[in-house]
PDB file of C-alpha atoms in Angstrom:
ATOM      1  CA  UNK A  27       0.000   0.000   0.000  1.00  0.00           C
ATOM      2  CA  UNK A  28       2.557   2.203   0.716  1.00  0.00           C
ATOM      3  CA  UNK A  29       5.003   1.553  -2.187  1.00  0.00           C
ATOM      4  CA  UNK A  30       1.403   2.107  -4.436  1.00  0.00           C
ATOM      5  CA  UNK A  31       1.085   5.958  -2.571  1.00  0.00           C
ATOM      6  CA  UNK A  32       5.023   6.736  -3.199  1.00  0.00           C
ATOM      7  CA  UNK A  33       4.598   5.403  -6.407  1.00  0.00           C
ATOM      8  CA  UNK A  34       1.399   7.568  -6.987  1.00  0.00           C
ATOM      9  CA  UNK A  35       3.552  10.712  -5.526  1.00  0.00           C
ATOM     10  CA  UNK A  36       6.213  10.150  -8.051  1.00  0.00           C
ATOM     11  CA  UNK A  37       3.887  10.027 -10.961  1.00  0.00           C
ATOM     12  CA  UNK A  38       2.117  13.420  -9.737  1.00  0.00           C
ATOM     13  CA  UNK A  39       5.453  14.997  -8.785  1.00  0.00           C
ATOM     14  CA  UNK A  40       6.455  14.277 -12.430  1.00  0.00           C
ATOM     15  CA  UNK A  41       3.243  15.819 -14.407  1.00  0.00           C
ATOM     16  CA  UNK A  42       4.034  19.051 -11.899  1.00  0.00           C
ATOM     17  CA  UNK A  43       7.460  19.320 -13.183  1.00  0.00           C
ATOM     18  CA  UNK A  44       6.049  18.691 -16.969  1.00  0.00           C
ATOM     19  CA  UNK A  45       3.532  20.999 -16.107  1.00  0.00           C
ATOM     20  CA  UNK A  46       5.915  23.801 -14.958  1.00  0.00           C
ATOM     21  CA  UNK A  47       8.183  23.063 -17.739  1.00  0.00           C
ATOM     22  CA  UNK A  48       5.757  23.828 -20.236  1.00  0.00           C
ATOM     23  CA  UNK A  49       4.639  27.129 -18.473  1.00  0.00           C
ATOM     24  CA  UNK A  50       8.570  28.287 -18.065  1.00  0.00           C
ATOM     25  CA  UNK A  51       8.518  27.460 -22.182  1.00  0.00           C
ATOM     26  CA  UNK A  52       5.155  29.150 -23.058  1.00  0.00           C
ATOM     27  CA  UNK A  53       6.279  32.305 -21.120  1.00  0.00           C
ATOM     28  CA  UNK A  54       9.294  32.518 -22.540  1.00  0.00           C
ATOM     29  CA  UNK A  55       7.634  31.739 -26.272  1.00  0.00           C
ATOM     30  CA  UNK A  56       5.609  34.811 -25.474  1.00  0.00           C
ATOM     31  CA  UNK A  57       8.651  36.955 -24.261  1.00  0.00           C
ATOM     32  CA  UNK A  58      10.344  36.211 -27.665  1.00  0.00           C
ATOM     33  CA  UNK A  59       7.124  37.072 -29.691  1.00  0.00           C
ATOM     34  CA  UNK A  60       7.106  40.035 -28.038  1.00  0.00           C
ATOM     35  CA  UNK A  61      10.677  40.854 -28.320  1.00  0.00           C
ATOM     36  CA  UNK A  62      10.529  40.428 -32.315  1.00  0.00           C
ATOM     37  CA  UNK A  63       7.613  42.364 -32.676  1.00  0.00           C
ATOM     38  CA  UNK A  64       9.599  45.158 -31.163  1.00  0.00           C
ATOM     39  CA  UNK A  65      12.132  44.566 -33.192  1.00  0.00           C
ATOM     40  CA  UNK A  66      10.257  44.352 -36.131  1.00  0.00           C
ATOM     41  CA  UNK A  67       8.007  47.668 -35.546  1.00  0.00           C
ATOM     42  CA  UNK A  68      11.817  49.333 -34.371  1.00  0.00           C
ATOM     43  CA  UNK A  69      13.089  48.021 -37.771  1.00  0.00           C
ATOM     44  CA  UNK A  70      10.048  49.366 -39.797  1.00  0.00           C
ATOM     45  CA  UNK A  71      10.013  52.803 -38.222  1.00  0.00           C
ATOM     46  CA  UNK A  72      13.955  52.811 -39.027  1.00  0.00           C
ATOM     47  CA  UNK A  73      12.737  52.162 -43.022  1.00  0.00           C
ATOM     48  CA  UNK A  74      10.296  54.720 -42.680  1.00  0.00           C
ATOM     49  CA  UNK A  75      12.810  57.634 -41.620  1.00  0.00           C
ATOM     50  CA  UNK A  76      15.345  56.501 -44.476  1.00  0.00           C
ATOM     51  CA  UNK A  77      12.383  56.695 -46.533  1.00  0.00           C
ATOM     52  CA  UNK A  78      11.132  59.906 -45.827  1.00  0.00           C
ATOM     53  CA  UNK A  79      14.910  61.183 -45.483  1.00  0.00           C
ATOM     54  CA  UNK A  80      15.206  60.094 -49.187  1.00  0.00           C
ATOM     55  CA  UNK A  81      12.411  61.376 -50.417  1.00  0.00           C
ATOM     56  CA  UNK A  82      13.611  64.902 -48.835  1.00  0.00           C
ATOM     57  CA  UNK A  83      16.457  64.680 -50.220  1.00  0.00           C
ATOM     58  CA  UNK A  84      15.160  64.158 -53.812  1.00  0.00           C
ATOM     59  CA  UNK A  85      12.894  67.457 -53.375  1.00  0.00           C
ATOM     60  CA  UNK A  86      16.052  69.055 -52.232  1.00  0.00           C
ATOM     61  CA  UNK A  87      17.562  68.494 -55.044  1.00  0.00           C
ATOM     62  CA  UNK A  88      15.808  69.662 -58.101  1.00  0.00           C
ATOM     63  CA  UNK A  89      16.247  73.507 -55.997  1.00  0.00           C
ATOM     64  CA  UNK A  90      19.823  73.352 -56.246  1.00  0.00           C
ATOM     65  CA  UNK A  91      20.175  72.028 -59.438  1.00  0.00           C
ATOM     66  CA  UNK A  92      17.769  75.143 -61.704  1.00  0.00           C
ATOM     67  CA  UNK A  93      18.364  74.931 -65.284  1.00  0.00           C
ATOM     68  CA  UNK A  94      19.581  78.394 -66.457  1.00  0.00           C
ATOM     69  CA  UNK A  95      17.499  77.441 -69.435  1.00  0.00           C
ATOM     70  CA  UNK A  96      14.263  77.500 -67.362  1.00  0.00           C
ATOM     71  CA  UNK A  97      14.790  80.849 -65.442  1.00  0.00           C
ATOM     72  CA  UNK A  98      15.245  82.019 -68.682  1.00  0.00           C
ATOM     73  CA  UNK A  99      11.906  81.323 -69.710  1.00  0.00           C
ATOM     74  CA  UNK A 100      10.516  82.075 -66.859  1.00  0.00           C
ATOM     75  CA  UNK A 101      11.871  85.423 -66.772  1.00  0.00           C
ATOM     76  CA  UNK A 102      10.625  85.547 -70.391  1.00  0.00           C
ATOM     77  CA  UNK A 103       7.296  84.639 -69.040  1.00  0.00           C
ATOM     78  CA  UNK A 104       7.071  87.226 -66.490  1.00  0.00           C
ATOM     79  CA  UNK A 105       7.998  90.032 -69.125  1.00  0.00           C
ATOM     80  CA  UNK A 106       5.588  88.972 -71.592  1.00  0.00           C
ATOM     81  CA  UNK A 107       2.868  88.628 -69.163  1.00  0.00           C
ATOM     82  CA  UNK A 108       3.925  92.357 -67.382  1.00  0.00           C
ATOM     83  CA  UNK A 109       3.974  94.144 -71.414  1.00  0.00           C
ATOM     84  CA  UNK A 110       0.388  92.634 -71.947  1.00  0.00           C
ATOM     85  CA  UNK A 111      -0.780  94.094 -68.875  1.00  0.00           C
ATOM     86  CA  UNK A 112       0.534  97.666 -70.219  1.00  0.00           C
ATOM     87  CA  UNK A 113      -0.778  97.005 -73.626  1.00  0.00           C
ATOM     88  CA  UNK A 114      -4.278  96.135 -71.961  1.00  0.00           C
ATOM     89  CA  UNK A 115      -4.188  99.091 -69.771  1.00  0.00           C
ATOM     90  CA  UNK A 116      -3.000 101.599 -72.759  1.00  0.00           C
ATOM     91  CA  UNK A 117      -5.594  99.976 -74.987  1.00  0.00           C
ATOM     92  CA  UNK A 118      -8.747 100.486 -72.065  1.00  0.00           C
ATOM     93  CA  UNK A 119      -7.308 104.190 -71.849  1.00  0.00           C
ATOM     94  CA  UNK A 120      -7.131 104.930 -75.483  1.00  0.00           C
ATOM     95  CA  UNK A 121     -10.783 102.991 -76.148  1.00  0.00           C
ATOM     96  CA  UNK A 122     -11.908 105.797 -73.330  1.00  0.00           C
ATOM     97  CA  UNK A 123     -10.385 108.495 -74.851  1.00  0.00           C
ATOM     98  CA  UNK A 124     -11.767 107.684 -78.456  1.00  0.00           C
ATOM     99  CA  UNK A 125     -15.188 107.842 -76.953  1.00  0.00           C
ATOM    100  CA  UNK A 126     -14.591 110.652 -74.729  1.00  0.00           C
ATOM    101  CA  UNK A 127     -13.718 112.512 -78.094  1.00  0.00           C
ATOM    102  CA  UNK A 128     -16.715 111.105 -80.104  1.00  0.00           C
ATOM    103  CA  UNK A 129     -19.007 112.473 -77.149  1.00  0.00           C
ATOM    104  CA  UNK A 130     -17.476 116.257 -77.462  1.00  0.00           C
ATOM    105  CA  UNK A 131     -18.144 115.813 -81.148  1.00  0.00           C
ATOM    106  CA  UNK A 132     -20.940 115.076 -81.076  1.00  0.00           C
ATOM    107  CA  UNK A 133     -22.272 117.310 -78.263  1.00  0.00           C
ATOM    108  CA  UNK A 134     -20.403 119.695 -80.783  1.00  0.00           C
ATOM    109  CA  UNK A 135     -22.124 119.016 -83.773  1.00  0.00           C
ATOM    110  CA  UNK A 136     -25.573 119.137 -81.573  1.00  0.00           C
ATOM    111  CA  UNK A 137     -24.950 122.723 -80.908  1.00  0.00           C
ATOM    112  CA  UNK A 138     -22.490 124.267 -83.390  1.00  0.00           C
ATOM    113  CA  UNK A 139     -25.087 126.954 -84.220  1.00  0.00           C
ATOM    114  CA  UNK A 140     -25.677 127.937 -80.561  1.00  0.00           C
ATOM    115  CA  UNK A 141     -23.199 131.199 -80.617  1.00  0.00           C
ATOM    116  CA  UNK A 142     -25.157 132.095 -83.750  1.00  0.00           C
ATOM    117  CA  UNK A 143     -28.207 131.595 -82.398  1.00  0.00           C
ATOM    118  CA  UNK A 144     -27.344 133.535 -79.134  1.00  0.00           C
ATOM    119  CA  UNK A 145     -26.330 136.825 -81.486  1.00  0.00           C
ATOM    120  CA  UNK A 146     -29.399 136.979 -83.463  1.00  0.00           C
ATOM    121  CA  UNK A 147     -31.684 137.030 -80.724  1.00  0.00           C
ATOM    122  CA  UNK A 148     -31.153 140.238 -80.102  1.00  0.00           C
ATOM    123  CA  UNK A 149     -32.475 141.240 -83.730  1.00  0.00           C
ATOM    124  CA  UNK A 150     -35.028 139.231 -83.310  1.00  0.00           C
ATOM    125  CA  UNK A 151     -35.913 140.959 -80.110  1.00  0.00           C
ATOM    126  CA  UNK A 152     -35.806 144.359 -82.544  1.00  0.00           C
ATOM    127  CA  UNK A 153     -38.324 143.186 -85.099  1.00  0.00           C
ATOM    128  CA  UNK A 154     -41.037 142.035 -82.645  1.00  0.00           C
ATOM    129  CA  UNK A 155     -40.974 145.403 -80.814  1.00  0.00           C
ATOM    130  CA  UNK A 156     -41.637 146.909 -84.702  1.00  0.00           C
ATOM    131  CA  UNK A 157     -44.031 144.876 -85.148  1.00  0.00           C
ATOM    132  CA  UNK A 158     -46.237 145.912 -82.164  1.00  0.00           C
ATOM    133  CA  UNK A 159     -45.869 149.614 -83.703  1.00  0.00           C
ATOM    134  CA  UNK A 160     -49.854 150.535 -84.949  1.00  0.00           C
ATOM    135  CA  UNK A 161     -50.592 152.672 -87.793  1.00  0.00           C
ATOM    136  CA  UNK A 162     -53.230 153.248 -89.857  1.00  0.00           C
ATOM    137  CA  UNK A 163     -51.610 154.570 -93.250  1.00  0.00           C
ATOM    138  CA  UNK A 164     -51.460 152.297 -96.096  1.00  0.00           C
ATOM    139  CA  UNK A 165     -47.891 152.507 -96.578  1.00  0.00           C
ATOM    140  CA  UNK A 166     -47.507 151.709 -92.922  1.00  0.00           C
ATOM    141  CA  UNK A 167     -49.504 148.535 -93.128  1.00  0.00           C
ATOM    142  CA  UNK A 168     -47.615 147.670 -95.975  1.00  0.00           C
ATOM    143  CA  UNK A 169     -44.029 147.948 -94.622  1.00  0.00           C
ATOM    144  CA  UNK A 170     -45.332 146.085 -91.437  1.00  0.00           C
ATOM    145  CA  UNK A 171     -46.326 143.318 -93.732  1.00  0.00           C
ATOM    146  CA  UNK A 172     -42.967 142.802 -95.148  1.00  0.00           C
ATOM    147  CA  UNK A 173     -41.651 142.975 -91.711  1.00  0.00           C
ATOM    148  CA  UNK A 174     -43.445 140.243 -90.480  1.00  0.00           C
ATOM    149  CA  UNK A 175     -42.943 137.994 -93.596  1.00  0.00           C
ATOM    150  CA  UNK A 176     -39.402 139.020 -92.512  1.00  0.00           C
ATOM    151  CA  UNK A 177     -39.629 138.148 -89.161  1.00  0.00           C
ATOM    152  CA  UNK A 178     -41.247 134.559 -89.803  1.00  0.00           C
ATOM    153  CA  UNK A 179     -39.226 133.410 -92.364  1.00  0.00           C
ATOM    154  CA  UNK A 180     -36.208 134.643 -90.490  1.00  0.00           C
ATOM    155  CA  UNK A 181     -37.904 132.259 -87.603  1.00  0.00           C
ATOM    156  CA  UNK A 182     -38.059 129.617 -89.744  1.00  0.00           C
ATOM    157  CA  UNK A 183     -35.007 129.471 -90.865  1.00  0.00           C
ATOM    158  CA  UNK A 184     -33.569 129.236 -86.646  1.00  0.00           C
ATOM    159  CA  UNK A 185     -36.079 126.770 -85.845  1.00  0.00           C
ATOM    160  CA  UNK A 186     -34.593 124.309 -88.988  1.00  0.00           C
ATOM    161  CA  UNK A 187     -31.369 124.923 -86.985  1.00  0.00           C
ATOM    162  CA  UNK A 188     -32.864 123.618 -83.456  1.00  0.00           C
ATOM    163  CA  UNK A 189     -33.636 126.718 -82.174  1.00  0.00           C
ATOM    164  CA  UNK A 190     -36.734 126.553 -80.412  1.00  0.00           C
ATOM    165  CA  UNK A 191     -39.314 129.195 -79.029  1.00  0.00           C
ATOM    166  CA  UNK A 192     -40.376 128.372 -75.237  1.00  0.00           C
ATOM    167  CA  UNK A 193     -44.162 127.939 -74.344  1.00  0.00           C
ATOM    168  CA  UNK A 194     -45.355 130.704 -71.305  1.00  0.00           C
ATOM    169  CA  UNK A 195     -48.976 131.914 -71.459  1.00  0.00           C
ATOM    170  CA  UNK A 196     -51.095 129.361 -69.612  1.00  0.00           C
ATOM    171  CA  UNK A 197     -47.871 127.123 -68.715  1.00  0.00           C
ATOM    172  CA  UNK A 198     -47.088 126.743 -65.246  1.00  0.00           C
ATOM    173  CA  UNK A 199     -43.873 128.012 -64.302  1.00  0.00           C
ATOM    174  CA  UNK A 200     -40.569 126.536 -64.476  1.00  0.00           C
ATOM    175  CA  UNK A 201     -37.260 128.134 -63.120  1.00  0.00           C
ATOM    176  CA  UNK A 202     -35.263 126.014 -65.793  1.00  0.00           C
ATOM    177  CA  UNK A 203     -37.124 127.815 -68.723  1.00  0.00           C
ATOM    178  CA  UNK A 204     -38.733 130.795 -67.769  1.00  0.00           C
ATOM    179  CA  UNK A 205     -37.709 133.766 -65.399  1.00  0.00           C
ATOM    180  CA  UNK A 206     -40.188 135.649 -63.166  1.00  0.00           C
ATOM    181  CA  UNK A 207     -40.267 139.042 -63.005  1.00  0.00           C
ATOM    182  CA  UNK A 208     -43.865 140.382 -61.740  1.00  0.00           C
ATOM    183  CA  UNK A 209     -46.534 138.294 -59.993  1.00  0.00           C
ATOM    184  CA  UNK A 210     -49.978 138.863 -60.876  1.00  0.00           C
ATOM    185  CA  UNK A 211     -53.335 138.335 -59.642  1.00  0.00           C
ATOM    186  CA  UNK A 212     -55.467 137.044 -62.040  1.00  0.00           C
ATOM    187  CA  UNK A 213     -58.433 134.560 -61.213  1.00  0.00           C
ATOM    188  CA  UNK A 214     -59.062 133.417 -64.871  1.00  0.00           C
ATOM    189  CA  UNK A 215     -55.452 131.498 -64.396  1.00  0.00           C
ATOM    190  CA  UNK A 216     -54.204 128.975 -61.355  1.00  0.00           C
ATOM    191  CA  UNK A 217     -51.354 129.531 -58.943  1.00  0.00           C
ATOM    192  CA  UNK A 218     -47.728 129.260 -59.995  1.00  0.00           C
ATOM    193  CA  UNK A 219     -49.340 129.728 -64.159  1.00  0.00           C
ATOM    194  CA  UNK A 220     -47.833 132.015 -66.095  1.00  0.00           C
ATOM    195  CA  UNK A 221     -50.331 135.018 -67.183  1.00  0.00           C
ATOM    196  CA  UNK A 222     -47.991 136.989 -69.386  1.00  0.00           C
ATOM    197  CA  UNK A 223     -44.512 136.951 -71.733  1.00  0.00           C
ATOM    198  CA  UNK A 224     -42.272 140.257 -71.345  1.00  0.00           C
ATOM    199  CA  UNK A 225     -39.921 138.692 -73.428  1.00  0.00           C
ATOM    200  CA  UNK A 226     -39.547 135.063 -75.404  1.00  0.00           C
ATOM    201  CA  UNK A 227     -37.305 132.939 -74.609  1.00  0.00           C
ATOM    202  CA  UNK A 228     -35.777 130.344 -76.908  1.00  0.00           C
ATOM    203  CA  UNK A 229     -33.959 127.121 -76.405  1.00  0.00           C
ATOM    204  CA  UNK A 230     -31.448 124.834 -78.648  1.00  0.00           C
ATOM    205  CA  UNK A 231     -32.623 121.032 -78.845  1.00  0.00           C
ATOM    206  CA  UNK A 232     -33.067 120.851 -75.221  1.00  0.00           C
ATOM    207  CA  UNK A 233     -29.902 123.670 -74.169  1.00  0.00           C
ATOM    208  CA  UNK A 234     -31.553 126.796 -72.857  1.00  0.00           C
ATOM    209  CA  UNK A 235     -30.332 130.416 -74.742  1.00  0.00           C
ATOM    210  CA  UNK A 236     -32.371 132.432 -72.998  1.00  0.00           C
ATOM    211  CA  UNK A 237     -35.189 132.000 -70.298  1.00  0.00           C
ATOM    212  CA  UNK A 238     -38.609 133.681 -71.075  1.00  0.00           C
ATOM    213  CA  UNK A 239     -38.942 136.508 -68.933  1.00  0.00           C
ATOM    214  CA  UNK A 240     -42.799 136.169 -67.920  1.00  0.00           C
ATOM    215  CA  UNK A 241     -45.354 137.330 -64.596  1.00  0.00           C
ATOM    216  CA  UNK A 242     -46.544 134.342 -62.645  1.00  0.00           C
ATOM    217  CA  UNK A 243     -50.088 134.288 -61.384  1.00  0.00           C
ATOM    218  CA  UNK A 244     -49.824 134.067 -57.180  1.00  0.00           C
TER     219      UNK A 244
END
């Protein structure tokens, strides 16, 4: 009975030291595992700076080593590119100009009779106060006819030149054509109308030569 238990003892004794045996191996299995993956991730991370180091050095590079022939052209570039901004700027100042220049001529053209205009009013002026003159004499009446037939075809004439005669008698008043000089009271006519010329006033397309000189109803 007793040999049986020793010999029972000695088999147990041996599956602990088996047992134990394999644990000391497994551990240091995983210490190994462990130490090459360290290695390995050490060794990758080494790859990855040379890597990166290269690839720095190869962007380096190309700066140090410019072709003359290609800051040549680029310097060509950068002239070209500066002259077609002048040329652009020259050409949007001269298109400006050109229509600055067509406007004057025009405006020009429009009134290019308006200092001829201006010194015949004054005539004009002369040969309406004649004709207000009354006589009864034949002769009178006849030289007041050829006055008038004067004085419209003289009219007509100005008016196929622009000049224009401006409306007063019933027209309310406007500071931009007509200038007051007497108010009036009249109930026939509204406030602010005008209820009698002094003396007509004439425009040029729509430039004003002289402003009617009228009396404004109050």
């Amino acid at each position: 009975m007793t040999e049986k238990n020793e010999s029972v003892n000695s088999q147990t004794d041996n599956e602990e030291q088996v047992n134990s045996y394999n644990e000391e191996e497994h551990e240091d299995k995983i210490t190994e595992d462990q130490e090459s993956q360290e290695q390995s991730s050490e060794d990758l991370n080494e790859s990855s700076d040379e890597l990166n180091d290269d690839q720095e050095h190869e962007n380096d590079e190309p700066s140090k080593d410019i072709d003359p022939k290609d800051e040549e052209i680029q310097k060509l570039k950068d002239e070209v590119k500066e002259n077609e901004d002048k040329y652009l700027r020259l050409y949007a100042e001269f298109e400006n100009y050109k229509r600055r220049l067509q406007k004057e001529n025009q405006t020009m053209k429009k009134y290019q009779s308006q200092s001829v205009l201006t010194d015949i009013l004054p005539t004009i002026d002369n040969i309406e106060r004649a004709l207000q003159i009354e006589g009864e004499d034949e002769q009178f009446k006849s030289l007041q006819k050829g006055v008038k037939m004067v004085h419209e075809s003289l009219l007509k004439a100005l008016e196929d030149n622009g000049l224009e005669v401006i409306k007063t008698e019933g027209e309310n008043f406007d500071p931009n054509y007509h200038q007051a000089v007497m108010q009036d009271d009249n109930p026939e006519f509204e406030a602010n109308q005008i209820t009698q010329e002094l003396q007509t006033g004439y425009k040029l397309k729509d430039r004003v030569l002289r402003p009617s000189m009228v009396k404004v109803n109050q």
